[in-house]
Amino acid sequence: NASTDVIVRSKESAEILGIDDSVQVTGRQMLDQVHPNDRERLRIAIARLSPQLPNLQISYRLVRPDSSMIWVERISCAHYSDEGKLLRIVGMIADISERKRVEDELRKQKEVFQKIFENIPAMIAFVNKDHRLELVNPEWERAMGWTMAEIRERDLDIFTVAYPDPQY
């Protein structure tokens, strides 16, 4: 409710936020629970809401009253009066902590793979289902004499490159 700043929420939402569902909470109090490094980004996103652009989807960290931290994704829609005054924001919040943990783990694995891929002293190429080269490592580029940019320009078929005889 924009006029009172009071948040009406479901029991499930209160559980995600780690708050007692019988206690009245304001938007200001909830903003104070947003991780300090994410707070300004959320403030800006909310400030950008308008009758023309009423929708918001944002992920941020939230520090619960017990000091545990979770990642949440918020999807909201702002409602305005005919005069353009903000009346209320309706939305949902979801705990995406596990998704963020998995994304972080995958990012770390990708970084390790990237280092190995770029530094291994062997030719490595990834081929798509159409037998086109998708990615090659620097050793492949050096040995074959083509850069990945040149491969993309030529749209090389790996089997044509490796086996010039069409019967293969």
Coordinates of N, CA, C and O in Angstrom, one line a residue:
N1 N 0.9 -1.2 0.0 CA 0.0 0.0 0.0 C 0.9 1.2 0.0 O 1.6 1.5 1.0
A2 N 0.8 2.0 -1.1 CA 1.8 3.1 -1.2 C 1.5 4.2 -0.2 O 2.4 4.9 0.3
S3 N 0.2 4.4 0.2 CA -0.1 5.5 1.2 C 0.4 5.2 2.6 O 0.8 6.1 3.3
T4 N 0.3 3.9 3.0 CA 0.7 3.5 4.4 C 2.1 2.9 4.4 O 2.7 2.8 5.5
D5 N 2.6 2.4 3.3 CA 3.9 1.7 3.2 C 3.8 0.3 3.9 O 4.8 -0.3 4.1
V6 N 2.6 -0.1 4.3 CA 2.5 -1.4 4.9 C 2.4 -2.5 3.9 O 1.7 -2.3 2.8
I7 N 3.1 -3.6 4.1 CA 3.1 -4.7 3.2 C 2.1 -5.8 3.7 O 2.2 -6.2 4.8
V8 N 1.2 -6.1 2.8 CA 0.3 -7.2 3.1 C 0.9 -8.4 2.4 O 1.2 -8.4 1.2
R9 N 1.1 -9.5 3.1 CA 1.8 -10.7 2.5 C 1.2 -12.0 2.9 O 0.5 -12.0 3.9
S10 N 1.5 -13.0 2.2 CA 1.0 -14.3 2.5 C 1.9 -15.0 3.6 O 3.0 -14.5 3.8
K11 N 1.4 -16.0 4.1 CA 2.1 -16.8 5.1 C 3.4 -17.3 4.5 O 4.5 -17.3 5.1
E12 N 3.3 -17.8 3.3 CA 4.5 -18.4 2.5 C 5.5 -17.3 2.3 O 6.7 -17.5 2.4
S13 N 5.1 -16.1 1.9 CA 6.0 -15.0 1.7 C 6.7 -14.6 3.0 O 7.9 -14.4 3.0
A14 N 6.0 -14.6 4.1 CA 6.6 -14.3 5.4 C 7.6 -15.3 5.8 O 8.7 -15.0 6.3
E15 N 7.4 -16.6 5.5 CA 8.3 -17.7 5.7 C 9.6 -17.5 4.9 O 10.7 -17.6 5.5
I16 N 9.5 -17.1 3.7 CA 10.6 -16.9 2.8 C 11.5 -15.7 3.4 O 12.7 -15.8 3.5
L17 N 10.8 -14.7 3.8 CA 11.4 -13.5 4.4 C 12.0 -13.7 5.8 O 12.7 -12.9 6.3
G18 N 11.5 -14.8 6.4 CA 12.0 -15.1 7.8 C 11.4 -14.2 8.8 O 12.0 -13.9 9.8
I19 N 10.2 -13.7 8.6 CA 9.5 -12.8 9.5 C 8.2 -13.5 10.0 O 7.6 -14.3 9.4
D20 N 7.7 -13.0 11.2 CA 6.5 -13.5 11.8 C 5.3 -12.9 10.9 O 5.2 -11.7 10.7
D21 N 4.5 -13.8 10.4 CA 3.4 -13.3 9.5 C 2.3 -12.5 10.3 O 1.5 -11.9 9.6
S22 N 2.4 -12.5 11.6 CA 1.4 -11.7 12.3 C 1.9 -10.2 12.6 O 1.1 -9.4 13.0
V23 N 3.2 -10.0 12.3 CA 3.8 -8.7 12.6 C 3.7 -7.8 11.3 O 4.0 -8.2 10.2
Q24 N 3.2 -6.6 11.5 CA 3.1 -5.6 10.4 C 4.5 -5.2 10.0 O 5.3 -4.8 10.8
V25 N 4.8 -5.2 8.7 CA 6.1 -4.8 8.1 C 5.8 -3.7 7.1 O 4.9 -3.8 6.3
T26 N 6.7 -2.7 7.0 CA 6.7 -1.7 6.0 C 7.7 -1.9 4.9 O 8.6 -2.7 5.1
G27 N 7.4 -1.3 3.8 CA 8.4 -1.3 2.7 C 9.8 -0.8 3.1 O 10.8 -1.4 2.7
R28 N 9.8 0.2 3.9 CA 11.1 0.7 4.4 C 11.8 -0.3 5.2 O 13.0 -0.5 5.1
Q29 N 11.1 -1.0 6.1 CA 11.7 -2.1 6.9 C 12.3 -3.2 6.0 O 13.4 -3.7 6.3
M30 N 11.5 -3.6 5.0 CA 12.0 -4.6 4.1 C 13.2 -4.1 3.3 O 14.1 -4.9 3.0
L31 N 13.2 -2.9 2.9 CA 14.4 -2.3 2.1 C 15.6 -2.4 3.0 O 16.7 -2.7 2.5
D32 N 15.4 -2.2 4.3 CA 16.6 -2.2 5.2 C 17.1 -3.7 5.3 O 18.3 -3.9 5.7
Q33 N 16.3 -4.7 5.0 CA 16.8 -6.1 5.1 C 17.5 -6.5 3.8 O 18.2 -7.5 3.8
V34 N 17.4 -5.7 2.7 CA 18.1 -6.0 1.5 C 19.6 -5.8 1.7 O 20.1 -4.9 2.4
H35 N 20.4 -6.7 1.2 CA 21.9 -6.7 1.4 C 22.4 -5.3 1.0 O 21.9 -4.8 -0.1
P36 N 23.3 -4.7 1.7 CA 23.7 -3.3 1.4 C 24.3 -3.2 0.0 O 24.1 -2.1 -0.6
N37 N 24.9 -4.2 -0.5 CA 25.4 -4.1 -1.9 C 24.4 -4.2 -3.0 O 24.6 -3.9 -4.1
D38 N 23.1 -4.6 -2.6 CA 22.0 -4.7 -3.6 C 21.0 -3.6 -3.4 O 20.1 -3.4 -4.2
R39 N 21.0 -2.9 -2.3 CA 20.0 -2.0 -1.9 C 19.8 -0.8 -2.9 O 18.6 -0.6 -3.3
E40 N 20.8 -0.2 -3.3 CA 20.7 0.9 -4.2 C 20.1 0.5 -5.6 O 19.3 1.2 -6.2
R41 N 20.5 -0.7 -6.1 CA 20.0 -1.2 -7.3 C 18.5 -1.4 -7.2 O 17.8 -1.1 -8.2
L42 N 18.1 -2.0 -6.1 CA 16.6 -2.2 -5.9 C 15.9 -0.8 -5.8 O 14.8 -0.7 -6.4
R43 N 16.5 0.1 -5.1 CA 15.8 1.4 -5.0 C 15.6 2.1 -6.3 O 14.6 2.6 -6.6
I44 N 16.7 2.0 -7.2 CA 16.6 2.6 -8.5 C 15.5 1.9 -9.3 O 14.8 2.5 -10.0
A45 N 15.5 0.5 -9.3 CA 14.5 -0.2 -10.0 C 13.1 0.2 -9.6 O 12.2 0.3 -10.5
I46 N 12.9 0.4 -8.3 CA 11.5 0.8 -7.8 C 11.2 2.2 -8.3 O 10.1 2.5 -8.7
A47 N 12.2 3.1 -8.2 CA 12.0 4.5 -8.6 C 11.7 4.6 -10.1 O 11.0 5.5 -10.5
R48 N 12.1 3.6 -10.9 CA 11.9 3.7 -12.4 C 10.4 3.2 -12.7 O 10.0 3.4 -13.9
L49 N 9.7 2.6 -11.8 CA 8.4 2.2 -12.0 C 7.5 3.4 -12.4 O 7.7 4.5 -11.8
S50 N 6.6 3.2 -13.4 CA 5.8 4.3 -13.8 C 4.5 3.7 -14.4 O 4.4 2.5 -14.6
P51 N 3.5 4.5 -14.6 CA 2.3 4.0 -15.3 C 2.6 3.3 -16.6 O 1.9 2.4 -17.0
Q52 N 3.6 3.8 -17.3 CA 4.0 3.3 -18.6 C 4.8 2.0 -18.5 O 4.8 1.2 -19.3
L53 N 5.6 2.0 -17.4 CA 6.5 0.8 -17.2 C 6.3 0.3 -15.7 O 7.1 0.5 -14.8
P54 N 5.1 -0.4 -15.5 CA 4.8 -0.8 -14.1 C 5.4 -2.1 -13.6 O 5.2 -2.4 -12.5
N55 N 6.1 -2.8 -14.5 CA 6.5 -4.2 -14.1 C 8.0 -4.2 -13.6 O 8.8 -3.4 -14.2
L56 N 8.2 -5.0 -12.7 CA 9.6 -5.1 -12.1 C 9.9 -6.6 -11.9 O 9.1 -7.3 -11.4
Q57 N 11.1 -7.0 -12.3 CA 11.6 -8.3 -12.0 C 13.1 -8.1 -11.7 O 13.8 -7.6 -12.5
I58 N 13.4 -8.5 -10.5 CA 14.8 -8.3 -10.0 C 15.2 -9.3 -9.0 O 14.3 -9.8 -8.2
S59 N 16.4 -9.7 -8.9 CA 17.0 -10.6 -8.0 C 17.9 -9.9 -7.1 O 18.7 -9.0 -7.6
Y60 N 17.9 -10.2 -5.8 CA 18.8 -9.5 -4.8 C 18.9 -10.4 -3.6 O 18.2 -11.3 -3.4
R61 N 19.9 -10.0 -2.8 CA 20.2 -10.7 -1.5 C 19.4 -10.1 -0.4 O 19.2 -8.8 -0.4
L62 N 18.9 -10.9 0.5 CA 18.1 -10.4 1.6 C 18.7 -11.0 2.9 O 18.9 -12.2 2.9
V63 N 18.9 -10.1 3.8 CA 19.4 -10.5 5.1 C 18.2 -10.7 6.1 O 17.5 -9.7 6.4
R64 N 17.9 -11.9 6.5 CA 16.7 -12.2 7.3 C 17.0 -11.7 8.8 O 18.2 -11.5 9.1
P65 N 16.0 -11.6 9.6 CA 16.2 -11.1 10.9 C 17.1 -12.0 11.8 O 17.8 -11.5 12.7
D66 N 17.2 -13.3 11.4 CA 18.1 -14.2 12.1 C 19.6 -14.1 11.6 O 20.4 -14.9 11.9
S67 N 19.8 -13.1 10.7 CA 21.1 -12.9 10.1 C 21.5 -13.8 8.9 O 22.6 -13.7 8.4
S68 N 20.6 -14.8 8.6 CA 20.9 -15.6 7.5 C 20.6 -14.8 6.2 O 19.8 -13.9 6.2
M69 N 21.4 -15.2 5.1 CA 21.2 -14.5 3.9 C 20.6 -15.4 2.8 O 21.0 -16.5 2.7
I70 N 19.6 -14.9 2.1 CA 19.1 -15.7 1.0 C 19.0 -14.8 -0.3 O 19.1 -13.5 -0.2
W71 N 19.0 -15.4 -1.4 CA 18.7 -14.7 -2.7 C 17.2 -14.8 -2.9 O 16.6 -15.9 -2.8
V72 N 16.6 -13.7 -3.3 CA 15.2 -13.7 -3.7 C 15.1 -13.2 -5.1 O 15.9 -12.4 -5.6
E73 N 14.0 -13.6 -5.8 CA 13.6 -13.0 -7.0 C 12.2 -12.4 -6.8 O 11.3 -13.0 -6.3
R74 N 12.1 -11.1 -7.1 CA 10.9 -10.4 -6.9 C 10.3 -10.0 -8.3 O 11.0 -9.5 -9.2
I75 N 9.0 -10.3 -8.5 CA 8.3 -10.0 -9.7 C 7.1 -9.1 -9.2 O 6.3 -9.6 -8.4
S76 N 7.0 -7.9 -9.6 CA 6.0 -7.0 -9.1 C 5.3 -6.2 -10.3 O 5.9 -6.0 -11.3
C77 N 4.1 -5.7 -10.0 CA 3.4 -4.8 -10.9 C 2.9 -3.7 -10.1 O 2.1 -3.9 -9.1
A78 N 3.2 -2.5 -10.5 CA 2.8 -1.3 -9.8 C 1.4 -0.9 -10.4 O 1.2 -0.9 -11.6
H79 N 0.5 -0.4 -9.5 CA -0.8 0.0 -9.9 C -0.9 1.5 -9.6 O -0.5 1.9 -8.5
Y80 N -1.4 2.3 -10.5 CA -1.5 3.7 -10.4 C -2.9 4.2 -10.5 O -3.8 3.6 -11.2
S81 N -3.2 5.4 -10.0 CA -4.5 6.0 -10.2 C -4.5 6.6 -11.6 O -3.5 6.7 -12.3
D82 N -5.7 7.1 -12.0 CA -5.8 7.8 -13.3 C -5.0 9.0 -13.4 O -4.6 9.4 -14.5
E83 N -4.6 9.6 -12.2 CA -3.8 10.8 -12.2 C -2.3 10.4 -12.2 O -1.4 11.3 -12.2
G84 N -2.0 9.1 -12.2 CA -0.6 8.7 -12.2 C 0.1 8.5 -10.8 O 1.3 8.3 -10.7
K85 N -0.7 8.5 -9.8 CA -0.2 8.4 -8.4 C -0.1 6.9 -8.1 O -1.1 6.1 -8.3
L86 N 1.0 6.5 -7.5 CA 1.2 5.1 -7.1 C 0.2 4.7 -6.0 O 0.2 5.4 -5.0
L87 N -0.5 3.6 -6.3 CA -1.5 3.2 -5.3 C -0.9 2.0 -4.5 O -1.0 2.0 -3.2
R88 N -0.4 1.0 -5.2 CA 0.1 -0.2 -4.5 C 1.0 -0.9 -5.5 O 1.0 -0.7 -6.7
I89 N 1.8 -1.8 -5.0 CA 2.6 -2.7 -5.8 C 2.2 -4.1 -5.4 O 2.2 -4.5 -4.2
V90 N 1.8 -4.9 -6.4 CA 1.4 -6.3 -6.1 C 2.5 -7.2 -6.8 O 2.9 -7.0 -7.9
G91 N 2.8 -8.3 -6.0 CA 3.8 -9.2 -6.6 C 4.1 -10.4 -5.8 O 3.3 -10.8 -4.9
M92 N 5.1 -11.0 -6.2 CA 5.5 -12.3 -5.5 C 7.0 -12.2 -5.3 O 7.8 -11.5 -5.9
I93 N 7.4 -13.0 -4.3 CA 8.9 -13.2 -4.0 C 9.2 -14.7 -3.9 O 8.3 -15.4 -3.3
A94 N 10.3 -15.1 -4.4 CA 10.7 -16.5 -4.4 C 12.1 -16.6 -3.9 O 13.0 -15.8 -4.2
D95 N 12.4 -17.6 -3.1 CA 13.7 -17.9 -2.6 C 14.4 -18.6 -3.7 O 14.1 -19.7 -4.1
I96 N 15.5 -18.0 -4.3 CA 16.2 -18.6 -5.4 C 17.7 -18.9 -5.0 O 18.6 -18.9 -5.8
S97 N 17.9 -19.0 -3.7 CA 19.2 -19.3 -3.1 C 19.9 -20.5 -3.7 O 21.0 -20.5 -4.1
E98 N 19.1 -21.6 -3.9 CA 19.7 -22.8 -4.4 C 20.1 -22.6 -5.9 O 21.1 -23.0 -6.4
R99 N 19.2 -21.9 -6.7 CA 19.5 -21.6 -8.1 C 20.8 -20.8 -8.1 O 21.7 -21.0 -9.0
K100 N 20.9 -19.8 -7.3 CA 22.1 -18.9 -7.3 C 23.4 -19.7 -6.9 O 24.4 -19.5 -7.5
R101 N 23.2 -20.6 -6.0 CA 24.4 -21.5 -5.6 C 24.8 -22.3 -6.7 O 26.0 -22.5 -7.0
V102 N 23.9 -22.9 -7.4 CA 24.2 -23.8 -8.6 C 24.8 -22.9 -9.7 O 25.8 -23.3 -10.3
E103 N 24.2 -21.8 -10.0 CA 24.8 -20.9 -11.0 C 26.2 -20.5 -10.7 O 27.1 -20.5 -11.5
D104 N 26.5 -20.2 -9.4 CA 27.9 -19.8 -9.0 C 28.8 -21.0 -9.2 O 29.9 -20.9 -9.6
E105 N 28.3 -22.2 -8.8 CA 29.2 -23.4 -9.0 C 29.5 -23.7 -10.5 O 30.6 -24.0 -10.8
L106 N 28.4 -23.5 -11.3 CA 28.6 -23.7 -12.7 C 29.6 -22.6 -13.3 O 30.4 -23.0 -14.2
R107 N 29.5 -21.4 -12.8 CA 30.4 -20.3 -13.3 C 31.8 -20.7 -12.9 O 32.7 -20.6 -13.7
K108 N 32.0 -21.2 -11.7 CA 33.4 -21.6 -11.3 C 33.9 -22.7 -12.1 O 35.1 -22.8 -12.5
Q109 N 33.1 -23.7 -12.4 CA 33.5 -24.9 -13.2 C 33.8 -24.4 -14.6 O 34.7 -24.9 -15.2
K110 N 33.0 -23.5 -15.1 CA 33.3 -22.9 -16.5 C 34.6 -22.2 -16.5 O 35.4 -22.4 -17.5
E111 N 35.0 -21.5 -15.5 CA 36.2 -20.8 -15.4 C 37.4 -21.8 -15.4 O 38.4 -21.6 -16.1
V112 N 37.3 -22.9 -14.7 CA 38.3 -23.9 -14.6 C 38.4 -24.6 -16.0 O 39.5 -24.7 -16.5
F113 N 37.3 -24.9 -16.6 CA 37.3 -25.5 -17.9 C 37.9 -24.6 -18.9 O 38.7 -25.0 -19.7
Q114 N 37.6 -23.3 -18.9 CA 38.1 -22.3 -19.8 C 39.6 -22.3 -19.7 O 40.3 -22.2 -20.7
K115 N 40.2 -22.3 -18.5 CA 41.7 -22.3 -18.3 C 42.3 -23.5 -18.9 O 43.3 -23.4 -19.6
I116 N 41.7 -24.7 -18.7 CA 42.2 -25.9 -19.2 C 42.1 -25.9 -20.7 O 43.1 -26.2 -21.4
F117 N 40.9 -25.5 -21.2 CA 40.7 -25.5 -22.7 C 41.7 -24.6 -23.4 O 42.2 -24.9 -24.5
E118 N 42.0 -23.4 -22.8 CA 42.9 -22.5 -23.5 C 44.3 -22.9 -23.4 O 45.1 -22.4 -24.2
N119 N 44.7 -23.7 -22.4 CA 46.1 -23.9 -22.1 C 46.6 -25.4 -22.4 O 47.8 -25.6 -22.3
I120 N 45.7 -26.3 -22.7 CA 46.1 -27.7 -22.9 C 46.9 -27.8 -24.2 O 46.5 -27.2 -25.2
P121 N 48.0 -28.5 -24.2 CA 48.7 -28.6 -25.4 C 48.2 -29.7 -26.4 O 48.9 -30.6 -26.8
A122 N 46.9 -29.6 -26.6 CA 46.3 -30.6 -27.6 C 45.2 -29.8 -28.3 O 44.6 -28.9 -27.8
M123 N 44.9 -30.3 -29.5 CA 43.9 -29.7 -30.3 C 42.5 -30.1 -29.8 O 42.2 -31.3 -29.7
I124 N 41.6 -29.1 -29.5 CA 40.3 -29.5 -29.0 C 39.3 -28.6 -29.8 O 39.5 -27.4 -30.0
A125 N 38.3 -29.3 -30.3 CA 37.2 -28.6 -31.1 C 35.9 -29.1 -30.6 O 35.7 -30.3 -30.3
F126 N 34.9 -28.2 -30.5 CA 33.5 -28.6 -30.2 C 32.7 -28.5 -31.5 O 32.8 -27.4 -32.2
V127 N 32.0 -29.5 -31.8 CA 31.2 -29.5 -33.1 C 29.7 -29.6 -32.7 O 29.3 -30.3 -31.8
N128 N 28.9 -28.9 -33.5 CA 27.4 -28.9 -33.2 C 26.8 -30.1 -33.9 O 27.5 -30.8 -34.6
K129 N 25.5 -30.2 -33.7 CA 24.8 -31.3 -34.3 C 24.8 -31.3 -35.9 O 24.5 -32.3 -36.5
D130 N 25.1 -30.1 -36.4 CA 25.1 -30.0 -37.9 C 26.6 -30.2 -38.4 O 26.9 -29.9 -39.6
H131 N 27.4 -30.7 -37.5 CA 28.8 -30.9 -37.8 C 29.6 -29.7 -38.1 O 30.6 -29.7 -38.8
R132 N 29.2 -28.6 -37.6 CA 29.9 -27.3 -37.7 C 30.7 -27.0 -36.5 O 30.3 -27.4 -35.4
L133 N 31.9 -26.5 -36.7 CA 32.7 -26.1 -35.6 C 32.1 -25.0 -34.8 O 31.7 -24.0 -35.3
E134 N 31.9 -25.2 -33.5 CA 31.4 -24.3 -32.6 C 32.5 -23.5 -31.8 O 32.3 -22.3 -31.5
L135 N 33.5 -24.2 -31.4 CA 34.5 -23.7 -30.6 C 35.8 -24.5 -30.8 O 35.8 -25.7 -30.8
V136 N 36.9 -23.8 -30.9 CA 38.2 -24.4 -31.0 C 39.2 -23.8 -30.0 O 39.0 -22.6 -29.7
N137 N 40.1 -24.5 -29.5 CA 41.1 -23.9 -28.6 C 42.3 -23.3 -29.3 O 42.4 -23.5 -30.5
P138 N 43.1 -22.5 -28.6 CA 44.2 -21.9 -29.3 C 45.2 -22.8 -30.0 O 45.7 -22.5 -31.0
E139 N 45.4 -24.0 -29.4 CA 46.3 -25.0 -30.0 C 45.7 -25.5 -31.3 O 46.4 -25.7 -32.3
W140 N 44.4 -25.6 -31.4 CA 43.7 -26.0 -32.7 C 43.9 -24.9 -33.7 O 44.3 -25.2 -34.9
E141 N 43.7 -23.7 -33.3 CA 43.9 -22.5 -34.2 C 45.3 -22.5 -34.7 O 45.6 -22.3 -35.9
R142 N 46.3 -22.7 -33.8 CA 47.7 -22.7 -34.2 C 48.0 -23.8 -35.2 O 48.6 -23.5 -36.3
A143 N 47.6 -25.0 -34.9 CA 47.9 -26.1 -35.7 C 47.2 -26.1 -37.1 O 47.8 -26.4 -38.1
M144 N 46.0 -25.6 -37.1 CA 45.2 -25.6 -38.4 C 45.4 -24.3 -39.2 O 45.1 -24.3 -40.3
G145 N 45.8 -23.3 -38.5 CA 46.1 -22.0 -39.2 C 44.8 -21.1 -39.4 O 44.8 -20.2 -40.2
W146 N 43.7 -21.5 -38.7 CA 42.5 -20.7 -38.8 C 42.1 -20.2 -37.4 O 42.2 -20.9 -36.4
T147 N 41.7 -19.0 -37.3 CA 41.1 -18.5 -36.0 C 39.7 -18.9 -35.9 O 39.0 -19.2 -37.0
M148 N 39.1 -18.8 -34.8 CA 37.7 -19.1 -34.6 C 36.8 -18.1 -35.4 O 35.8 -18.5 -36.0
A149 N 37.3 -16.9 -35.5 CA 36.5 -15.9 -36.3 C 36.5 -16.3 -37.8 O 35.5 -16.2 -38.5
E150 N 37.7 -16.8 -38.3 CA 37.7 -17.2 -39.7 C 36.9 -18.5 -39.9 O 36.2 -18.6 -40.9
I151 N 36.8 -19.3 -38.9 CA 36.0 -20.5 -39.0 C 34.5 -20.1 -39.1 O 33.8 -20.6 -40.0
R152 N 34.1 -19.2 -38.3 CA 32.7 -18.7 -38.4 C 32.4 -18.0 -39.7 O 31.3 -18.2 -40.2
E153 N 33.3 -17.3 -40.2 CA 33.1 -16.6 -41.5 C 32.9 -17.6 -42.6 O 32.1 -17.5 -43.5
R154 N 33.7 -18.7 -42.6 CA 33.6 -19.7 -43.6 C 32.6 -20.8 -43.4 O 32.3 -21.6 -44.2
D155 N 32.1 -20.8 -42.1 CA 31.1 -21.8 -41.8 C 31.6 -23.2 -42.1 O 30.9 -24.0 -42.8
L156 N 32.7 -23.5 -41.7 CA 33.4 -24.8 -42.0 C 32.7 -26.0 -41.4 O 32.2 -26.0 -40.3
D157 N 32.5 -27.0 -42.2 CA 32.0 -28.3 -41.8 C 33.2 -29.2 -41.3 O 34.1 -29.4 -42.1
I158 N 33.2 -29.6 -40.1 CA 34.3 -30.3 -39.5 C 34.7 -31.6 -40.3 O 35.9 -31.9 -40.5
F159 N 33.7 -32.3 -40.9 CA 34.0 -33.5 -41.6 C 34.6 -33.1 -43.0 O 35.4 -33.9 -43.5
T160 N 34.2 -32.0 -43.5 CA 34.8 -31.5 -44.8 C 36.3 -31.2 -44.5 O 37.2 -31.5 -45.3
V161 N 36.5 -30.5 -43.4 CA 37.9 -30.1 -43.1 C 38.8 -31.3 -42.8 O 39.8 -31.5 -43.3
A162 N 38.3 -32.2 -41.9 CA 39.1 -33.4 -41.5 C 39.1 -34.4 -42.6 O 40.2 -35.1 -42.7
Y163 N 38.1 -34.6 -43.4 CA 38.0 -35.7 -44.4 C 37.6 -35.1 -45.7 O 36.4 -35.1 -46.1
P164 N 38.5 -34.6 -46.5 CA 38.1 -33.9 -47.8 C 37.5 -34.9 -48.8 O 36.7 -34.5 -49.6
D165 N 37.7 -36.2 -48.6 CA 37.1 -37.2 -49.5 C 35.6 -37.3 -49.1 O 35.3 -37.8 -48.0
P166 N 34.6 -37.0 -50.0 CA 33.2 -37.1 -49.6 C 32.7 -38.4 -49.2 O 31.7 -38.5 -48.6
Q167 N 33.4 -39.5 -49.6 CA 32.9 -40.8 -49.2 C 33.0 -41.1 -47.7 O 32.4 -42.0 -47.2
Y168 N 33.7 -40.3 -47.0 CA 33.8 -40.4 -45.5 C 32.7 -39.7 -44.9 O 32.4 -39.4 -44.0

